[in-house]
Amino acid sequence: MLDLTLAIAHHVLIFALFGVLVVELATVKKGMGQTAITQVAAVDLWYGILAALILAVGLIRAYFSAKGWAYYSHNAFFWAKIGVFLLIGLLSAPPTIFFIKTRRTEAIPADAEISRVRMFLHLEAVLFLLLPGFAAAMARGYGAF
Ligand code: HEM
């Protein structure tokens, strides 16, 4: 039952995080005003909360699942999944800093700044797409060492 509950939570949290990313990509546009910045800053708070929960639930699954920690700690796709996820977390820092900074000013952000933030969001989304593949390979024993 614990395994099933954690698996459901894992998937729901992942969908929610990807949803947040899509909302950010849809909102961060050239000419965006103060209302949009306030909205996206609030949504971005959830990005951090969801990412922390995904990491926690994922690690709990890895430790307490039937396969056990020995299975995952000796799997290259498991470490690739964690590595790429952490990289995505790092890439989310510049957009977060931008949201916090521009929320405090009344000025409309420069187009170049918006393009820079969108580049980070796109990179995050593309890297995120690797993760289901890594997860499926890891769950089936590929990449064991
Ligand atoms: C970085 C923290 C994460 C950890 C520690 C983690 C850990 C795990 C574990 C232990 C499983 C169970 C695999 C099995 O049944 O043997 C799993 C499954 C899965 N994870 Fe994660 N996960 C993390 C993040 C993610 C993210 C961000 C995604 C995004 C797509 C993801 C997608 C999946 C999928 C799709 C499965 C099901 C795989 C299958 O049964 O075919 N995980 N994860």
PDB file of C-alpha atoms and ligand atoms in Angstrom:
ATOM      1  CA  MET A   1       0.000   0.000   0.000  1.00  0.00           C
ATOM      2  CA  LEU A   2       2.836   2.427   0.872  1.00  0.00           C
ATOM      3  CA  ASP A   3       4.526   1.682  -2.458  1.00  0.00           C
ATOM      4  CA  LEU A   4       1.288   2.309  -4.375  1.00  0.00           C
ATOM      5  CA  THR A   5       0.573   5.559  -2.485  1.00  0.00           C
ATOM      6  CA  LEU A   6       4.107   6.840  -3.093  1.00  0.00           C
ATOM      7  CA  ALA A   7       3.954   5.861  -6.783  1.00  0.00           C
ATOM      8  CA  ILE A   8       0.672   7.779  -7.215  1.00  0.00           C
ATOM      9  CA  ALA A   9       2.068  10.804  -5.330  1.00  0.00           C
ATOM     10  CA  HIS A  10       5.251  10.657  -7.470  1.00  0.00           C
ATOM     11  CA  HIS A  11       3.297  10.840 -10.707  1.00  0.00           C
ATOM     12  CA  VAL A  12       0.801  13.492  -9.549  1.00  0.00           C
ATOM     13  CA  LEU A  13       3.622  15.749  -8.296  1.00  0.00           C
ATOM     14  CA  ILE A  14       5.537  15.320 -11.563  1.00  0.00           C
ATOM     15  CA  PHE A  15       2.501  16.277 -13.654  1.00  0.00           C
ATOM     16  CA  ALA A  16       1.927  19.297 -11.397  1.00  0.00           C
ATOM     17  CA  LEU A  17       5.551  20.438 -11.783  1.00  0.00           C
ATOM     18  CA  PHE A  18       5.419  20.129 -15.546  1.00  0.00           C
ATOM     19  CA  GLY A  19       2.129  22.063 -15.443  1.00  0.00           C
ATOM     20  CA  VAL A  20       3.845  24.892 -13.551  1.00  0.00           C
ATOM     21  CA  LEU A  21       6.583  24.987 -16.186  1.00  0.00           C
ATOM     22  CA  VAL A  22       4.017  25.183 -18.998  1.00  0.00           C
ATOM     23  CA  VAL A  23       2.167  28.013 -17.185  1.00  0.00           C
ATOM     24  CA  GLU A  24       5.462  29.903 -16.825  1.00  0.00           C
ATOM     25  CA  LEU A  25       6.254  29.445 -20.524  1.00  0.00           C
ATOM     26  CA  ALA A  26       2.768  30.650 -21.447  1.00  0.00           C
ATOM     27  CA  THR A  27       2.986  33.693 -19.147  1.00  0.00           C
ATOM     28  CA  VAL A  28       6.540  34.931 -19.661  1.00  0.00           C
ATOM     29  CA  LYS A  29       6.104  36.846 -22.912  1.00  0.00           C
ATOM     30  CA  LYS A  30       7.521  40.058 -24.333  1.00  0.00           C
ATOM     31  CA  GLY A  31       5.584  43.068 -23.032  1.00  0.00           C
ATOM     32  CA  MET A  32       4.249  41.195 -19.984  1.00  0.00           C
ATOM     33  CA  GLY A  33       2.905  43.592 -17.378  1.00  0.00           C
ATOM     34  CA  GLN A  34       2.967  43.783 -13.608  1.00  0.00           C
ATOM     35  CA  THR A  35      -0.144  41.600 -13.145  1.00  0.00           C
ATOM     36  CA  ALA A  36       1.405  38.761 -15.137  1.00  0.00           C
ATOM     37  CA  ILE A  37       4.654  39.081 -13.179  1.00  0.00           C
ATOM     38  CA  THR A  38       2.817  38.898  -9.842  1.00  0.00           C
ATOM     39  CA  GLN A  39       0.909  35.812 -11.079  1.00  0.00           C
ATOM     40  CA  VAL A  40       3.965  34.009 -12.390  1.00  0.00           C
ATOM     41  CA  ALA A  41       5.918  34.777  -9.198  1.00  0.00           C
ATOM     42  CA  ALA A  42       3.150  33.115  -7.153  1.00  0.00           C
ATOM     43  CA  VAL A  43       3.104  30.071  -9.447  1.00  0.00           C
ATOM     44  CA  ASP A  44       6.903  29.873  -9.278  1.00  0.00           C
ATOM     45  CA  LEU A  45       6.724  29.404  -5.508  1.00  0.00           C
ATOM     46  CA  TRP A  46       4.902  26.133  -6.227  1.00  0.00           C
ATOM     47  CA  TYR A  47       7.713  25.104  -8.556  1.00  0.00           C
ATOM     48  CA  GLY A  48      10.122  25.012  -5.609  1.00  0.00           C
ATOM     49  CA  ILE A  49       7.678  23.267  -3.280  1.00  0.00           C
ATOM     50  CA  LEU A  50       6.799  20.591  -5.869  1.00  0.00           C
ATOM     51  CA  ALA A  51      10.442  19.978  -6.808  1.00  0.00           C
ATOM     52  CA  ALA A  52      11.369  19.436  -3.133  1.00  0.00           C
ATOM     53  CA  LEU A  53       8.414  17.048  -2.699  1.00  0.00           C
ATOM     54  CA  ILE A  54       9.333  15.081  -5.846  1.00  0.00           C
ATOM     55  CA  LEU A  55      12.885  14.651  -4.592  1.00  0.00           C
ATOM     56  CA  ALA A  56      11.679  13.582  -1.125  1.00  0.00           C
ATOM     57  CA  VAL A  57       9.023  11.145  -2.411  1.00  0.00           C
ATOM     58  CA  GLY A  58      11.415   9.752  -5.049  1.00  0.00           C
ATOM     59  CA  LEU A  59      14.149   9.082  -2.487  1.00  0.00           C
ATOM     60  CA  ILE A  60      11.657   7.504  -0.067  1.00  0.00           C
ATOM     61  CA  ARG A  61      10.524   5.230  -2.919  1.00  0.00           C
ATOM     62  CA  ALA A  62      14.124   4.310  -3.706  1.00  0.00           C
ATOM     63  CA  TYR A  63      14.862   3.435  -0.062  1.00  0.00           C
ATOM     64  CA  PHE A  64      11.646   1.659   0.883  1.00  0.00           C
ATOM     65  CA  SER A  65      10.532  -0.035  -2.349  1.00  0.00           C
ATOM     66  CA  ALA A  66      10.588  -3.800  -2.779  1.00  0.00           C
ATOM     67  CA  LYS A  67      13.648  -3.500  -5.067  1.00  0.00           C
ATOM     68  CA  GLY A  68      15.557  -1.663  -2.343  1.00  0.00           C
ATOM     69  CA  TRP A  69      18.299   0.981  -2.325  1.00  0.00           C
ATOM     70  CA  ALA A  70      20.952  -1.508  -3.547  1.00  0.00           C
ATOM     71  CA  TYR A  71      19.013  -1.845  -6.838  1.00  0.00           C
ATOM     72  CA  TYR A  72      18.817   1.904  -7.514  1.00  0.00           C
ATOM     73  CA  SER A  73      22.218   2.944  -6.188  1.00  0.00           C
ATOM     74  CA  HIS A  74      23.772   0.586  -8.764  1.00  0.00           C
ATOM     75  CA  ASN A  75      21.797   1.900 -11.694  1.00  0.00           C
ATOM     76  CA  ALA A  76      23.193   4.525 -14.078  1.00  0.00           C
ATOM     77  CA  PHE A  77      19.714   5.674 -15.189  1.00  0.00           C
ATOM     78  CA  PHE A  78      18.758   6.352 -11.563  1.00  0.00           C
ATOM     79  CA  TRP A  79      21.776   8.640 -11.101  1.00  0.00           C
ATOM     80  CA  ALA A  80      21.201  10.220 -14.519  1.00  0.00           C
ATOM     81  CA  LYS A  81      17.609  10.955 -13.469  1.00  0.00           C
ATOM     82  CA  ILE A  82      18.714  12.600 -10.219  1.00  0.00           C
ATOM     83  CA  GLY A  83      21.522  14.487 -11.991  1.00  0.00           C
ATOM     84  CA  VAL A  84      19.261  15.876 -14.729  1.00  0.00           C
ATOM     85  CA  PHE A  85      16.595  16.754 -12.157  1.00  0.00           C
ATOM     86  CA  LEU A  86      19.149  18.710 -10.104  1.00  0.00           C
ATOM     87  CA  LEU A  87      20.379  20.409 -13.284  1.00  0.00           C
ATOM     88  CA  ILE A  88      16.795  21.454 -14.041  1.00  0.00           C
ATOM     89  CA  GLY A  89      16.631  22.851 -10.505  1.00  0.00           C
ATOM     90  CA  LEU A  90      19.766  24.918 -11.149  1.00  0.00           C
ATOM     91  CA  LEU A  91      18.363  26.181 -14.464  1.00  0.00           C
ATOM     92  CA  SER A  92      15.212  27.308 -12.656  1.00  0.00           C
ATOM     93  CA  ALA A  93      17.232  29.714 -10.470  1.00  0.00           C
ATOM     94  CA  PRO A  94      17.680  32.551 -13.033  1.00  0.00           C
ATOM     95  CA  PRO A  95      13.916  32.700 -13.834  1.00  0.00           C
ATOM     96  CA  THR A  96      13.111  32.699 -10.086  1.00  0.00           C
ATOM     97  CA  ILE A  97      15.589  35.543  -9.471  1.00  0.00           C
ATOM     98  CA  PHE A  98      14.027  37.437 -12.392  1.00  0.00           C
ATOM     99  CA  PHE A  99      10.483  36.988 -10.987  1.00  0.00           C
ATOM    100  CA  ILE A 100      11.511  38.184  -7.513  1.00  0.00           C
ATOM    101  CA  LYS A 101      13.466  41.154  -8.891  1.00  0.00           C
ATOM    102  CA  THR A 102      10.806  42.378 -11.347  1.00  0.00           C
ATOM    103  CA  ARG A 103       7.934  41.830  -8.877  1.00  0.00           C
ATOM    104  CA  ARG A 104       9.439  44.617  -6.759  1.00  0.00           C
ATOM    105  CA  THR A 105       9.721  47.149  -9.615  1.00  0.00           C
ATOM    106  CA  GLU A 106       6.899  48.686 -11.595  1.00  0.00           C
ATOM    107  CA  ALA A 107       8.880  48.694 -14.862  1.00  0.00           C
ATOM    108  CA  ILE A 108       7.987  46.416 -17.788  1.00  0.00           C
ATOM    109  CA  PRO A 109      10.935  44.033 -18.298  1.00  0.00           C
ATOM    110  CA  ALA A 110      13.141  44.515 -21.370  1.00  0.00           C
ATOM    111  CA  ASP A 111      12.547  42.148 -24.308  1.00  0.00           C
ATOM    112  CA  ALA A 112      16.120  40.831 -24.070  1.00  0.00           C
ATOM    113  CA  GLU A 113      15.558  39.892 -20.429  1.00  0.00           C
ATOM    114  CA  ILE A 114      12.325  38.052 -21.308  1.00  0.00           C
ATOM    115  CA  SER A 115      14.123  36.122 -24.080  1.00  0.00           C
ATOM    116  CA  ARG A 116      16.865  35.127 -21.634  1.00  0.00           C
ATOM    117  CA  VAL A 117      14.324  33.837 -19.080  1.00  0.00           C
ATOM    118  CA  ARG A 118      12.385  31.965 -21.790  1.00  0.00           C
ATOM    119  CA  MET A 119      15.613  30.277 -22.898  1.00  0.00           C
ATOM    120  CA  PHE A 120      16.074  28.876 -19.372  1.00  0.00           C
ATOM    121  CA  LEU A 121      12.430  27.730 -19.229  1.00  0.00           C
ATOM    122  CA  HIS A 122      12.767  25.992 -22.618  1.00  0.00           C
ATOM    123  CA  LEU A 123      15.964  24.243 -21.515  1.00  0.00           C
ATOM    124  CA  GLU A 124      14.212  23.007 -18.368  1.00  0.00           C
ATOM    125  CA  ALA A 125      11.254  21.673 -20.383  1.00  0.00           C
ATOM    126  CA  VAL A 126      13.480  19.858 -22.898  1.00  0.00           C
ATOM    127  CA  LEU A 127      15.606  18.253 -20.157  1.00  0.00           C
ATOM    128  CA  PHE A 128      12.441  17.261 -18.279  1.00  0.00           C
ATOM    129  CA  LEU A 129      11.375  15.160 -21.274  1.00  0.00           C
ATOM    130  CA  LEU A 130      14.415  12.917 -20.768  1.00  0.00           C
ATOM    131  CA  LEU A 131      13.242  11.873 -17.305  1.00  0.00           C
ATOM    132  CA  PRO A 132      10.356   9.482 -18.148  1.00  0.00           C
ATOM    133  CA  GLY A 133      12.752   7.576 -20.431  1.00  0.00           C
ATOM    134  CA  PHE A 134      15.393   7.337 -17.701  1.00  0.00           C
ATOM    135  CA  ALA A 135      12.714   6.256 -15.203  1.00  0.00           C
ATOM    136  CA  ALA A 136      11.305   3.531 -17.453  1.00  0.00           C
ATOM    137  CA  ALA A 137      14.814   2.179 -18.226  1.00  0.00           C
ATOM    138  CA  MET A 138      15.781   2.235 -14.546  1.00  0.00           C
ATOM    139  CA  ALA A 139      12.575   0.454 -13.471  1.00  0.00           C
ATOM    140  CA  ARG A 140      13.346  -2.337 -15.954  1.00  0.00           C
ATOM    141  CA  GLY A 141      16.939  -2.889 -14.868  1.00  0.00           C
ATOM    142  CA  TYR A 142      18.715  -1.221 -17.789  1.00  0.00           C
ATOM    143  CA  GLY A 143      21.901   0.577 -16.775  1.00  0.00           C
ATOM    144  CA  ALA A 144      22.645  -1.712 -13.815  1.00  0.00           C
ATOM    145  CA  PHE A 145      26.287  -1.768 -12.737  1.00  0.00           C
TER     146      PHE A 145
HETATM  147  C1  HEM B   1      15.017  13.231  -8.631  1.00  0.00           C
HETATM  148  C2  HEM B   1      14.218  12.648  -7.816  1.00  0.00           C
HETATM  149  C3  HEM B   1      13.560  11.345  -8.157  1.00  0.00           C
HETATM  150  C4  HEM B   1      13.777  10.140  -7.575  1.00  0.00           C
HETATM  151  C5  HEM B   1      14.728   9.842  -6.432  1.00  0.00           C
HETATM  152  C6  HEM B   1      12.917   9.187  -8.240  1.00  0.00           C
HETATM  153  C7  HEM B   1      12.795   7.845  -7.896  1.00  0.00           C
HETATM  154  C8  HEM B   1      11.950   6.947  -8.489  1.00  0.00           C
HETATM  155  C9  HEM B   1      11.762   5.568  -8.089  1.00  0.00           C
HETATM  156  C10 HEM B   1      12.484   4.877  -6.940  1.00  0.00           C
HETATM  157  C11 HEM B   1      10.858   4.992  -8.933  1.00  0.00           C
HETATM  158  C12 HEM B   1      10.357   3.530  -8.916  1.00  0.00           C
HETATM  159  C13 HEM B   1      10.975   2.766 -10.079  1.00  0.00           C
HETATM  160  C14 HEM B   1      10.611   1.297 -10.051  1.00  0.00           C
HETATM  161  O1  HEM B   1       9.438   0.947 -10.162  1.00  0.00           O
HETATM  162  O2  HEM B   1      11.555   0.489  -9.934  1.00  0.00           O
HETATM  163  C15 HEM B   1      10.468   6.021  -9.879  1.00  0.00           C
HETATM  164  C16 HEM B   1       9.573   5.833 -10.918  1.00  0.00           C
HETATM  165  C17 HEM B   1       9.270   6.746 -11.864  1.00  0.00           C
HETATM  166  N1  HEM B   1       9.721   8.054 -11.909  1.00  0.00           N
HETATM  167 FE1  HEM B   1      10.930   8.960 -10.542  1.00  0.00          FE
HETATM  168  N2  HEM B   1      12.212   9.819  -9.218  1.00  0.00           N
HETATM  169  C18 HEM B   1      12.573  11.147  -9.218  1.00  0.00           C
HETATM  170  C19 HEM B   1      12.108  12.134 -10.064  1.00  0.00           C
HETATM  171  C20 HEM B   1      11.343  11.892 -11.170  1.00  0.00           C
HETATM  172  C21 HEM B   1      10.983  12.894 -12.125  1.00  0.00           C
HETATM  173  C22 HEM B   1      11.329  14.382 -12.032  1.00  0.00           C
HETATM  174  C23 HEM B   1      10.275  12.290 -13.094  1.00  0.00           C
HETATM  175  C24 HEM B   1       9.736  13.019 -14.285  1.00  0.00           C
HETATM  176  C25 HEM B   1       9.323  12.498 -15.351  1.00  0.00           C
HETATM  177  C26 HEM B   1      10.129  10.880 -12.733  1.00  0.00           C
HETATM  178  C27 HEM B   1       9.445   9.918 -13.448  1.00  0.00           C
HETATM  179  C28 HEM B   1       9.202   8.637 -13.030  1.00  0.00           C
HETATM  180  C29 HEM B   1       8.375   7.672 -13.749  1.00  0.00           C
HETATM  181  C30 HEM B   1       7.622   7.917 -15.063  1.00  0.00           C
HETATM  182  C31 HEM B   1       8.419   6.478 -13.015  1.00  0.00           C
HETATM  183  C32 HEM B   1       7.733   5.152 -13.364  1.00  0.00           C
HETATM  184  C33 HEM B   1       8.713   4.270 -14.128  1.00  0.00           C
HETATM  185  C34 HEM B   1       8.104   2.930 -14.532  1.00  0.00           C
HETATM  186  O3  HEM B   1       7.583   2.231 -13.665  1.00  0.00           O
HETATM  187  O4  HEM B   1       8.185   2.594 -15.726  1.00  0.00           O
HETATM  188  N3  HEM B   1      10.805  10.692 -11.552  1.00  0.00           N
HETATM  189  N4  HEM B   1      11.144   7.197  -9.602  1.00  0.00           N
END
